[in-house]
Amino acid sequence: MSASATSCTTNAAAAAATGSGADSGNATPPVVKYILVTGGVLSGLGKGIIASSTGLIMKQSGLRITSIKIDPYVNVDAGTMSPFEHGEVFVLEDGGECDLDLGNYERFLNIRLTSDNNITTGKIYKYVIEKERRGDYLGHTVQIIPHVCNAIQSWVERVSHVPVDDSGKPPEVCIIELGGTVGDIESMPFIEAMRQFQFRVGEGNFCCIHVSLVPVMGSMGELKSKPTQSSVRELRCLGLYPELIMCRCAKPITNELKEKISLFCHLPPRNVIDVHDVHNTLEVPLLLESQLSAQPNADMTAWHTLVDKCNLLQTANHVKIAIVGKYTGLQDTYLSVIKSLEHSALHAGFKLEILWVKSSALDECPNQDNEMWMRLKEANGILVPGGFGGRGIEGKLKAISFSRQHHIPFLGICFGMQLAVVEYARSVANLAGANSTEIAPMTPHPVVVYMPEVSKTMMGGTMRLGIRTTVFQNPSCLAARLYKATSVRERHRHRYEVNTEYVPQLEALGLRFVGRDLETSTRMEVIELDTSLHPFFLGTQFHPEFQSHIDVPSPVFMGFMKASCKLPIE
């Protein structure tokens, strides 16, 4: 790797070794190194995984890392966007609703980010307009340059100094991922801001990585470099000069192609990095590390062991988990759920096989003999994740009923937990027509209702969001035993809650409300059936998937996975 490409990591490593800034007692803030990750040709190349993998390598070198995701859309955040538009909405500790890539950052780097780590055009323009309304610009004409670009740079610089790990110390390296594709009109202010930013932070403190597609064409499988050449040329015309080019390809690229790309893109062949498709995204950090010959001494031993353990699962026993939802055609909608299942399956020693069950198809087949019902009947465990709206609800209720009656391990998350309460009310308590007011506002038995403090007119950022404390009512309940604690802090995202008027009646019939909120003790957070009645039937109002990590899986998912694998839960 060239000297310019490694200057960020080398200088940061030197600072970490000698002590500087806040670490040495100096009043001067520590110098942060910035790595900008851009994308070309088309979106969806895996910039987030590459950014996370780069950060992991540097973290394993002893550096403190933070990450920022720039989304150029005009929405303030991802909270009101359809999963078909954007995939999963990842929820941060402070309640920020953001892009799923921030989930990748947290899982790979074991850090805790805030909503400020996700920058959008909507946030920037809102910030600038509010300043203009206050008169902060002192009568000047407010323009993209300098005012919007300066706001972007100041935001990045401020957030990059905020501690995000248990050390409580400011980061030494900030990785910035610019969403979308170079050339998109909406990303132009951010490109210009980053062009200026490289001079603002000074030489040796800024590095640009460009992720580009190398397509395989024709029956001969010829690798084509022209899209990458064009993409890099456009980026250079905008004032950013990539020092590393990450070539995404279906198969490994040749040395000849590396040399060709280096010739036309003005950088050494060793700075052209092959990022071909791999079996598991956990392999990407090792793929990069093997080619970044000049990176600080990264100790990737534990990661190698982890990947080897994953590879051994290819010959292990399978566990089949049915995910019942309405967005089954777009798996990114449930990305954190998938990752949490993978984490727990790895620790259980089983190979995970996900059976996608479209909930509406269950309701359309009363004979229970279509493909979706066959998948449900084949499953070792059934999971109903969070969601909104009425489409496919009756199918989800049938899946929950099937799980309960046939003693198949069940996990309901957020809306999935609420529907488990609805199913129990209908089937066991004989409350005909019981429902959530979200689905049936005039239901005779509103067992799930709108939370009184939530706005009914403003949609964005008005849900019960972020990390909250749940207190377990009985230390011997299943949830408390899984967490090995009397309370737990997990992340939330919901507008509706269980109607407390029905709790005594349902509890008398065996549905246990074992977790409640700390603030009022009236908000139902966890439901379960006693293990003498069912091997594993548990629902959570919170989203345990948002805090699951590969080395420390979510206790809820771990218990669900063990039950599905017929292993002892504790």
Coordinates of C-alpha atoms in Angstrom, one line a residue:
M1 CA 0.0 0.0 0.0
S2 CA 1.3 3.5 -0.8
A3 CA 2.4 5.9 1.8
S4 CA -0.5 8.2 1.2
A5 CA -3.0 5.4 1.7
T6 CA -1.6 4.2 4.9
S7 CA -0.8 7.7 6.5
C8 CA -4.1 7.7 8.4
T9 CA -3.6 4.3 10.0
T10 CA 0.1 4.8 10.6
N11 CA -0.3 8.1 12.3
A12 CA -3.2 6.9 14.3
A13 CA -1.2 3.9 15.4
A14 CA 1.7 6.1 16.4
A15 CA -0.6 8.3 18.5
A16 CA -2.1 5.3 20.2
A17 CA 1.3 3.9 21.0
T18 CA 2.8 7.2 22.4
G19 CA -0.2 8.9 23.9
S20 CA -1.6 12.2 22.6
G21 CA -4.3 14.7 23.1
A22 CA -6.8 13.8 25.8
D23 CA -5.0 10.6 26.6
S24 CA -1.8 12.4 27.6
G25 CA -3.5 15.1 29.6
N26 CA -3.0 17.7 26.9
A27 CA -5.9 20.2 26.6
T28 CA -5.7 20.0 22.8
P29 CA -8.3 17.6 21.4
P30 CA -6.7 14.5 19.9
V31 CA -6.3 14.4 16.1
V32 CA -8.8 12.1 14.5
K33 CA -8.0 10.3 11.2
Y34 CA -10.8 10.2 8.7
I35 CA -11.5 7.5 6.1
L36 CA -14.2 8.3 3.5
V37 CA -15.8 5.3 1.8
T38 CA -17.6 6.1 -1.5
G39 CA -19.3 4.0 -4.1
G40 CA -19.5 3.9 -7.8
V41 CA -21.3 2.4 -10.8
L42 CA -24.4 1.3 -8.7
S43 CA -25.7 1.0 -5.2
G44 CA -25.9 -2.1 -3.1
L45 CA -22.2 -3.1 -3.5
G46 CA -21.6 -3.6 0.2
K47 CA -20.0 -0.3 1.2
G48 CA -21.3 -0.8 4.7
I49 CA -19.7 -4.2 5.1
I50 CA -16.4 -2.9 3.6
A51 CA -16.5 0.1 5.9
S52 CA -17.2 -2.1 8.9
S53 CA -14.5 -4.5 7.9
T54 CA -11.9 -1.7 7.5
G55 CA -12.9 -0.5 11.0
L56 CA -12.5 -3.9 12.5
I57 CA -9.0 -4.4 11.1
M58 CA -8.0 -1.0 12.6
K59 CA -9.7 -1.8 15.9
Q60 CA -7.8 -5.1 16.1
S61 CA -4.6 -2.9 15.6
G62 CA -5.4 -1.2 18.9
L63 CA -7.2 1.9 17.6
R64 CA -10.5 3.3 18.8
I65 CA -13.0 3.6 16.0
T66 CA -16.2 5.4 15.3
S67 CA -18.4 5.5 12.2
I68 CA -20.7 7.9 10.4
K69 CA -23.2 7.0 7.7
I70 CA -24.3 9.8 5.3
D71 CA -27.6 9.2 3.6
P72 CA -28.3 11.8 0.9
Y73 CA -32.1 11.4 0.9
V74 CA -34.2 14.4 2.1
N75 CA -35.9 12.4 4.8
V76 CA -34.8 13.5 8.3
D77 CA -34.3 9.8 9.2
A78 CA -35.4 6.3 8.0
G79 CA -38.3 6.0 10.5
T80 CA -41.1 6.8 8.1
M81 CA -39.7 4.9 5.1
S82 CA -41.2 1.7 3.8
P83 CA -39.0 -1.5 4.1
F84 CA -39.5 -1.9 0.3
E85 CA -37.7 1.5 -0.1
H86 CA -35.0 1.1 2.5
G87 CA -34.9 -2.3 4.2
E88 CA -34.6 -2.5 8.0
V89 CA -34.9 0.6 10.2
F90 CA -32.2 0.1 12.8
V91 CA -32.9 1.7 16.2
L92 CA -30.0 3.2 18.3
E93 CA -29.8 3.6 22.0
D94 CA -31.0 7.2 21.9
G95 CA -34.0 6.3 19.8
G96 CA -32.5 7.3 16.5
E97 CA -34.1 5.5 13.5
C98 CA -31.5 5.0 10.9
D99 CA -30.0 3.0 8.1
L100 CA -29.2 -0.7 8.6
D101 CA -25.5 0.0 8.0
L102 CA -25.3 1.5 11.5
G103 CA -26.3 -1.9 12.7
N104 CA -23.4 -3.4 10.8
Y105 CA -21.0 -0.9 12.4
E106 CA -22.3 -1.7 15.9
R107 CA -22.1 -5.5 15.3
F108 CA -18.7 -5.5 13.7
L109 CA -17.0 -3.0 16.0
N110 CA -18.9 -3.5 19.3
I111 CA -19.6 0.2 19.6
R112 CA -22.7 2.2 20.5
L113 CA -23.7 5.0 18.1
T114 CA -26.3 7.8 18.4
S115 CA -28.6 9.4 15.9
D116 CA -25.9 12.0 15.2
N117 CA -23.8 9.2 13.6
N118 CA -26.4 9.1 10.8
I119 CA -26.4 12.3 8.6
T120 CA -29.2 12.9 6.1
T121 CA -29.9 15.8 3.7
G122 CA -33.1 16.4 5.8
K123 CA -31.1 16.8 9.0
I124 CA -28.6 19.1 7.5
Y125 CA -31.1 21.3 5.8
K126 CA -33.3 21.4 8.9
Y127 CA -30.2 22.5 10.9
V128 CA -29.2 25.2 8.4
I129 CA -32.8 26.5 8.1
E130 CA -33.2 26.7 11.9
K131 CA -29.9 28.7 12.1
E132 CA -31.2 31.0 9.4
R133 CA -34.5 31.6 11.2
R134 CA -32.6 32.5 14.4
G135 CA -30.5 35.0 12.5
D136 CA -27.2 33.1 13.0
Y137 CA -26.0 34.0 9.5
L138 CA -26.1 37.7 10.2
G139 CA -28.1 38.7 7.1
H140 CA -26.0 36.7 4.6
T141 CA -27.5 34.9 1.7
V142 CA -27.6 31.3 2.8
Q143 CA -26.1 29.0 0.1
I144 CA -25.0 25.4 -0.5
I145 CA -21.4 26.7 -0.5
P146 CA -20.3 27.7 2.1
H147 CA -23.2 27.3 4.6
V148 CA -24.5 23.8 3.9
C149 CA -21.1 22.4 3.2
N150 CA -19.7 24.0 6.4
A151 CA -22.6 22.5 8.4
I152 CA -21.8 19.0 7.1
Q153 CA -18.1 19.4 7.9
S154 CA -18.8 20.7 11.4
W155 CA -21.3 17.9 12.1
V156 CA -18.7 15.2 11.0
E157 CA -16.0 16.8 13.1
R158 CA -18.1 17.1 16.2
V159 CA -19.5 13.6 16.1
S160 CA -16.1 12.1 15.3
H161 CA -14.8 13.1 18.8
V162 CA -17.7 11.5 20.8
P163 CA -16.7 8.3 22.7
V164 CA -18.6 5.2 21.4
D165 CA -17.1 2.4 23.4
D166 CA -16.6 1.3 27.0
S167 CA -13.2 3.1 27.3
G168 CA -15.0 6.5 27.4
K169 CA -12.1 7.9 25.4
P170 CA -12.5 9.8 22.1
P171 CA -12.0 7.8 18.9
E172 CA -8.8 7.9 16.9
V173 CA -10.2 7.0 13.5
C174 CA -13.6 7.9 12.0
I175 CA -14.9 6.0 9.1
I176 CA -17.4 7.9 7.0
E177 CA -19.6 6.0 4.5
L178 CA -21.3 8.1 1.8
G179 CA -24.5 6.3 0.7
G180 CA -25.6 6.1 -2.9
T181 CA -23.4 6.4 -5.9
V182 CA -20.9 9.1 -7.0
G183 CA -22.7 11.3 -9.5
D184 CA -26.1 11.2 -7.8
I185 CA -27.4 14.7 -7.7
E186 CA -28.5 14.5 -4.1
S187 CA -25.1 13.5 -2.9
M188 CA -23.3 16.5 -4.5
P189 CA -23.3 18.8 -1.4
F190 CA -21.7 15.9 0.6
I191 CA -19.1 15.2 -2.1
E192 CA -18.1 18.9 -2.1
A193 CA -18.1 19.1 1.7
M194 CA -15.7 16.1 1.8
R195 CA -13.5 17.7 -0.8
Q196 CA -13.2 20.7 1.4
F197 CA -12.9 18.6 4.5
Q198 CA -9.7 16.9 3.4
F199 CA -8.0 20.3 3.6
R200 CA -9.8 21.3 6.8
V201 CA -8.3 18.3 8.7
G202 CA -4.9 18.5 7.1
E203 CA -2.6 16.3 5.2
G204 CA -2.2 12.8 6.5
N205 CA -5.5 12.9 8.3
F206 CA -7.8 12.0 5.4
C207 CA -8.0 8.9 3.1
C208 CA -10.6 8.0 0.5
I209 CA -11.6 4.4 -0.3
H210 CA -13.7 3.9 -3.5
V211 CA -15.9 0.8 -3.8
S212 CA -16.7 -0.1 -7.4
L213 CA -18.2 -2.9 -9.5
V214 CA -16.1 -5.1 -11.8
P215 CA -18.7 -7.0 -13.7
V216 CA -18.2 -10.5 -15.2
M217 CA -19.4 -10.4 -18.8
G218 CA -20.2 -13.1 -21.4
S219 CA -19.9 -16.8 -21.5
M220 CA -16.2 -16.6 -21.0
G221 CA -16.6 -14.8 -17.7
E222 CA -14.5 -11.8 -18.8
L223 CA -13.8 -9.2 -16.1
K224 CA -14.5 -5.6 -17.2
S225 CA -12.7 -2.6 -15.7
K226 CA -14.3 0.2 -17.7
P227 CA -17.1 0.9 -15.1
T228 CA -14.5 1.3 -12.4
Q229 CA -12.4 3.5 -14.6
S230 CA -15.3 5.8 -15.4
S231 CA -16.4 5.9 -11.7
V232 CA -13.0 6.9 -10.4
R233 CA -12.6 9.5 -13.2
E234 CA -15.9 11.1 -12.1
L235 CA -14.8 11.1 -8.5
R236 CA -11.5 12.7 -9.3
C237 CA -13.3 15.3 -11.4
L238 CA -15.2 16.2 -8.2
G239 CA -12.0 16.7 -6.2
L240 CA -11.6 13.4 -4.3
Y241 CA -8.7 11.1 -5.2
P242 CA -9.2 7.6 -4.0
E243 CA -6.1 6.0 -2.4
L244 CA -7.7 2.5 -2.3
I245 CA -10.1 1.0 -4.8
M246 CA -12.2 -1.9 -3.5
C247 CA -13.2 -4.0 -6.5
R248 CA -16.5 -5.8 -6.0
C249 CA -16.7 -8.8 -8.2
A250 CA -18.4 -12.2 -8.4
K251 CA -15.0 -13.9 -8.6
P252 CA -11.4 -13.0 -7.7
I253 CA -9.9 -10.5 -10.0
T254 CA -6.6 -11.1 -11.8
N255 CA -3.3 -9.3 -11.3
E256 CA -3.5 -8.2 -14.9
L257 CA -6.8 -6.5 -14.2
K258 CA -5.4 -4.8 -11.0
E259 CA -2.5 -3.4 -13.1
K260 CA -5.0 -2.1 -15.7
I261 CA -7.1 -0.4 -13.1
S262 CA -4.1 1.1 -11.4
L263 CA -2.8 2.4 -14.7
F264 CA -6.1 4.2 -15.6
C265 CA -6.9 5.3 -12.0
H266 CA -3.5 6.7 -11.0
L267 CA -2.5 4.5 -8.0
P268 CA -0.2 1.5 -7.4
P269 CA -1.5 -2.0 -8.2
R270 CA -1.2 -3.0 -4.6
N271 CA -3.9 -0.4 -3.8
V272 CA -6.4 -2.1 -6.0
I273 CA -8.1 -4.5 -3.6
D274 CA -10.0 -7.6 -4.6
V275 CA -13.3 -8.0 -2.8
H276 CA -15.0 -10.9 -4.5
D277 CA -18.1 -12.7 -3.3
V278 CA -17.6 -14.9 -0.2
H279 CA -19.7 -17.5 1.5
N280 CA -20.2 -15.4 4.7
T281 CA -19.7 -11.6 5.2
L282 CA -17.6 -12.4 8.3
E283 CA -14.9 -13.4 5.8
V284 CA -14.6 -9.9 4.3
P285 CA -12.3 -8.5 7.1
L286 CA -9.9 -11.4 6.5
L287 CA -10.1 -10.9 2.7
L288 CA -9.1 -7.2 3.1
E289 CA -6.5 -7.9 5.8
S290 CA -4.7 -10.4 3.5
Q291 CA -4.2 -7.6 0.9
L292 CA -3.6 -4.6 3.1
S293 CA 0.1 -5.4 3.7
A294 CA 1.0 -2.2 5.3
Q295 CA -1.8 -2.0 7.9
P296 CA -0.8 -1.7 11.6
N297 CA -0.3 -5.1 13.2
A298 CA -3.9 -6.2 13.4
D299 CA -4.4 -9.3 15.6
M300 CA -7.1 -11.1 13.6
T301 CA -6.6 -14.4 15.4
A302 CA -10.0 -14.4 17.1
W303 CA -11.7 -13.4 13.9
H304 CA -10.0 -16.3 12.0
T305 CA -11.2 -18.7 14.8
L306 CA -14.7 -17.3 14.4
V307 CA -14.8 -17.7 10.6
D308 CA -13.4 -21.3 11.0
K309 CA -16.2 -22.1 13.4
C310 CA -18.7 -20.8 10.9
N311 CA -17.2 -22.9 8.1
L312 CA -17.4 -26.0 10.3
L313 CA -21.2 -25.5 10.6
Q314 CA -21.5 -26.4 6.9
T315 CA -21.5 -30.1 7.9
A316 CA -23.3 -29.6 11.2
N317 CA -26.9 -30.5 12.0
H318 CA -29.5 -28.0 10.6
V319 CA -32.0 -26.0 12.5
K320 CA -34.9 -24.7 10.6
I321 CA -36.5 -21.4 11.7
A322 CA -39.6 -20.0 10.1
I323 CA -39.8 -16.2 9.9
V324 CA -43.4 -15.3 9.4
G325 CA -43.9 -11.8 7.9
K326 CA -45.2 -9.8 5.0
Y327 CA -41.8 -8.5 3.7
T328 CA -40.3 -11.9 3.1
G329 CA -39.4 -11.0 -0.5
L330 CA -36.9 -8.4 0.9
Q331 CA -34.8 -10.0 3.5
D332 CA -32.9 -6.8 4.4
T333 CA -36.2 -5.8 6.2
Y334 CA -35.3 -8.4 8.9
L335 CA -31.5 -8.0 8.8
S336 CA -30.9 -7.7 12.5
V337 CA -33.3 -10.6 13.2
I338 CA -31.3 -12.8 10.7
K339 CA -28.0 -11.8 12.2
S340 CA -29.3 -12.6 15.7
L341 CA -30.4 -16.0 14.6
E342 CA -27.0 -16.6 13.0
H343 CA -25.2 -15.5 16.2
S344 CA -27.3 -17.9 18.3
A345 CA -27.1 -20.8 15.9
L346 CA -23.3 -20.4 15.8
H347 CA -23.1 -20.7 19.6
A348 CA -25.5 -23.6 19.6
G349 CA -23.3 -25.4 17.0
F350 CA -26.1 -25.8 14.4
K351 CA -26.3 -24.6 10.8
L352 CA -29.2 -22.1 10.4
E353 CA -31.7 -22.6 7.7
I354 CA -34.3 -19.8 7.4
L355 CA -37.7 -20.7 6.0
W356 CA -39.4 -17.6 4.8
V357 CA -43.2 -17.8 5.3
K358 CA -45.4 -15.1 3.7
S359 CA -48.1 -14.5 6.3
S360 CA -50.9 -13.6 3.8
A361 CA -50.5 -17.1 2.1
L362 CA -51.3 -18.8 5.4
D363 CA -54.6 -17.1 5.7
E364 CA -55.4 -17.8 2.0
C365 CA -55.2 -21.6 2.5
P366 CA -57.7 -23.0 5.0
N367 CA -56.6 -26.6 4.3
Q368 CA -53.1 -25.8 5.4
D369 CA -51.6 -27.6 2.4
N370 CA -49.9 -24.8 0.4
E371 CA -46.1 -24.2 0.2
M372 CA -46.1 -21.7 3.1
W373 CA -47.9 -24.1 5.4
M374 CA -45.5 -26.9 4.5
R375 CA -42.6 -24.6 5.5
L376 CA -44.3 -23.7 8.7
K377 CA -44.9 -27.4 9.6
E378 CA -41.3 -28.2 8.7
A379 CA -39.9 -25.6 11.1
N380 CA -38.1 -26.3 14.4
G381 CA -38.9 -22.9 15.6
I382 CA -41.3 -20.1 14.6
L383 CA -40.5 -16.4 14.8
V384 CA -42.9 -13.5 14.2
P385 CA -40.9 -10.2 14.0
G386 CA -42.0 -6.6 14.3
G387 CA -44.1 -4.8 11.7
F388 CA -46.9 -2.4 11.1
G389 CA -50.3 -2.5 9.4
G390 CA -53.0 -5.0 8.8
R391 CA -51.9 -7.0 5.8
G392 CA -51.2 -10.6 6.6
I393 CA -52.3 -10.3 10.2
E394 CA -54.6 -13.3 10.2
G395 CA -51.9 -15.5 8.7
K396 CA -49.5 -14.4 11.5
L397 CA -52.2 -15.3 14.1
K398 CA -52.6 -18.7 12.6
A399 CA -48.8 -19.3 12.7
I400 CA -48.8 -18.3 16.4
S401 CA -51.7 -20.6 17.1
F402 CA -50.0 -23.4 15.3
S403 CA -46.8 -22.9 17.3
R404 CA -48.7 -22.8 20.6
Q405 CA -50.9 -25.8 19.9
H406 CA -48.1 -28.0 18.5
H407 CA -45.5 -27.0 21.1
I408 CA -43.1 -25.5 18.6
P409 CA -40.7 -23.0 20.1
F410 CA -42.1 -19.5 19.4
L411 CA -40.6 -16.0 19.6
G412 CA -42.6 -12.9 19.0
I413 CA -41.0 -9.5 18.7
C414 CA -42.8 -6.2 19.2
F415 CA -45.9 -6.6 16.9
G416 CA -45.3 -10.3 17.1
M417 CA -45.7 -10.2 20.9
Q418 CA -48.8 -8.1 20.6
L419 CA -50.3 -10.6 18.1
A420 CA -49.5 -13.5 20.5
V421 CA -51.7 -11.6 23.1
V422 CA -54.4 -11.3 20.5
E423 CA -54.3 -15.0 19.6
Y424 CA -54.4 -16.0 23.3
A425 CA -57.3 -13.7 23.9
R426 CA -59.3 -15.2 21.0
S427 CA -58.4 -18.9 21.4
V428 CA -58.0 -19.4 25.1
A429 CA -60.0 -16.5 26.7
N430 CA -62.7 -16.9 24.0
L431 CA -62.8 -13.1 23.4
A432 CA -64.4 -13.2 20.0
G433 CA -63.1 -10.4 17.7
A434 CA -60.2 -9.5 20.1
N435 CA -57.7 -7.4 18.2
S436 CA -55.3 -4.5 18.2
T437 CA -56.9 -1.1 17.6
E438 CA -54.2 -0.6 15.0
I439 CA -55.9 -3.3 12.9
A440 CA -59.5 -2.9 14.0
P441 CA -60.3 0.4 15.7
M442 CA -63.8 -0.7 16.6
T443 CA -62.9 -4.2 18.0
P444 CA -65.1 -5.3 20.9
H445 CA -62.0 -6.5 22.8
P446 CA -59.1 -4.0 22.3
V447 CA -56.4 -6.1 23.9
V448 CA -53.7 -3.9 22.2
V449 CA -54.2 -0.1 22.2
Y450 CA -52.5 3.1 21.1
M451 CA -50.2 4.5 23.7
P452 CA -51.8 7.7 25.1
E453 CA -48.6 9.8 25.0
V454 CA -47.9 9.2 21.3
S455 CA -48.9 11.8 18.7
K456 CA -51.6 10.7 16.2
T457 CA -50.8 13.5 13.8
M458 CA -47.0 13.4 13.5
M459 CA -45.4 10.2 12.3
G460 CA -41.7 10.8 12.3
G461 CA -39.8 10.2 15.6
T462 CA -43.0 10.0 17.7
M463 CA -43.0 6.4 18.7
R464 CA -41.7 5.0 22.0
L465 CA -38.1 4.7 20.9
G466 CA -34.7 3.8 22.2
I467 CA -33.3 2.0 25.2
R468 CA -35.6 1.4 28.2
T469 CA -35.5 -0.7 31.3
T470 CA -37.7 -3.7 31.7
V471 CA -38.1 -5.2 35.2
F472 CA -38.9 -8.9 35.5
Q473 CA -41.8 -9.5 38.0
N474 CA -40.6 -12.9 39.0
P475 CA -36.9 -13.9 39.2
S476 CA -37.7 -17.5 38.3
C477 CA -39.5 -16.6 35.1
L478 CA -38.0 -17.8 31.8
A479 CA -37.0 -14.3 30.6
A480 CA -35.1 -13.6 33.9
R481 CA -33.4 -16.9 33.7
L482 CA -32.3 -16.2 30.2
Y483 CA -30.9 -12.8 31.0
K484 CA -29.6 -13.9 34.4
A485 CA -30.8 -10.6 35.8
T486 CA -33.8 -9.0 37.5
S487 CA -34.0 -6.3 34.8
V488 CA -32.7 -5.6 31.4
R489 CA -32.2 -2.6 29.1
E490 CA -33.3 -3.1 25.5
R491 CA -34.3 -1.0 22.5
H492 CA -37.9 -0.2 21.6
R493 CA -39.8 1.0 18.6
H494 CA -43.6 0.9 18.9
R495 CA -46.8 3.0 19.1
Y496 CA -49.2 0.4 20.5
E497 CA -49.1 -1.6 23.8
V498 CA -51.0 -4.3 25.6
N499 CA -54.2 -3.0 27.2
T500 CA -53.8 -3.5 31.0
E501 CA -57.5 -4.0 31.5
Y502 CA -57.2 -7.5 30.0
V503 CA -54.0 -8.6 31.8
P504 CA -55.7 -10.1 34.9
Q505 CA -58.1 -12.2 32.8
L506 CA -55.3 -13.5 30.5
E507 CA -52.9 -14.2 33.4
A508 CA -55.6 -16.2 35.1
L509 CA -55.7 -18.4 32.0
G510 CA -51.9 -19.0 31.9
L511 CA -50.4 -16.2 29.8
R512 CA -47.8 -14.6 32.1
F513 CA -46.9 -10.9 31.8
V514 CA -43.4 -11.3 33.4
G515 CA -41.7 -8.0 32.2
R516 CA -42.9 -4.5 32.8
D517 CA -41.5 -1.0 32.2
L518 CA -39.5 0.6 35.0
E519 CA -41.2 4.0 34.8
T520 CA -44.8 3.1 35.4
S521 CA -44.9 -0.7 35.9
T522 CA -48.1 -0.8 33.8
R523 CA -46.6 -1.2 30.4
M524 CA -46.3 -4.9 29.4
E525 CA -42.8 -5.7 28.1
V526 CA -42.5 -9.6 28.1
I527 CA -45.0 -12.4 27.9
E528 CA -44.4 -16.1 28.2
L529 CA -46.0 -19.4 28.9
D530 CA -44.7 -21.6 31.7
T531 CA -42.2 -24.2 30.4
S532 CA -44.5 -26.9 31.9
L533 CA -47.1 -25.9 29.3
H534 CA -44.8 -25.1 26.3
P535 CA -41.1 -25.7 25.7
F536 CA -40.5 -22.1 24.7
F537 CA -43.2 -19.5 24.1
L538 CA -42.0 -15.9 24.6
G539 CA -42.7 -12.5 23.3
T540 CA -41.0 -9.2 23.9
Q541 CA -42.2 -5.6 23.3
F542 CA -38.6 -4.6 22.9
H543 CA -36.3 -5.5 20.0
P544 CA -33.6 -7.8 21.4
E545 CA -32.1 -8.2 17.9
F546 CA -30.6 -4.7 18.0
Q547 CA -28.1 -5.5 20.7
S548 CA -27.1 -9.0 19.6
H549 CA -23.4 -9.5 18.8
I550 CA -21.6 -12.4 17.3
D551 CA -19.5 -13.0 20.4
V552 CA -22.4 -12.3 22.8
P553 CA -25.7 -13.3 21.2
S554 CA -29.0 -11.9 22.5
P555 CA -30.1 -14.1 25.5
V556 CA -33.7 -14.2 24.1
F557 CA -32.5 -15.4 20.7
M558 CA -30.0 -17.8 22.4
G559 CA -32.8 -19.4 24.4
F560 CA -35.1 -19.6 21.4
M561 CA -32.4 -21.2 19.4
K562 CA -31.5 -23.8 22.0
A563 CA -35.2 -24.7 22.4
S564 CA -35.4 -25.0 18.6
C565 CA -32.3 -27.3 18.6
K566 CA -33.8 -29.3 21.5
L567 CA -30.9 -28.3 23.7
P568 CA -31.2 -27.4 27.4
I569 CA -32.3 -23.7 27.5
E570 CA -30.2 -22.9 30.6

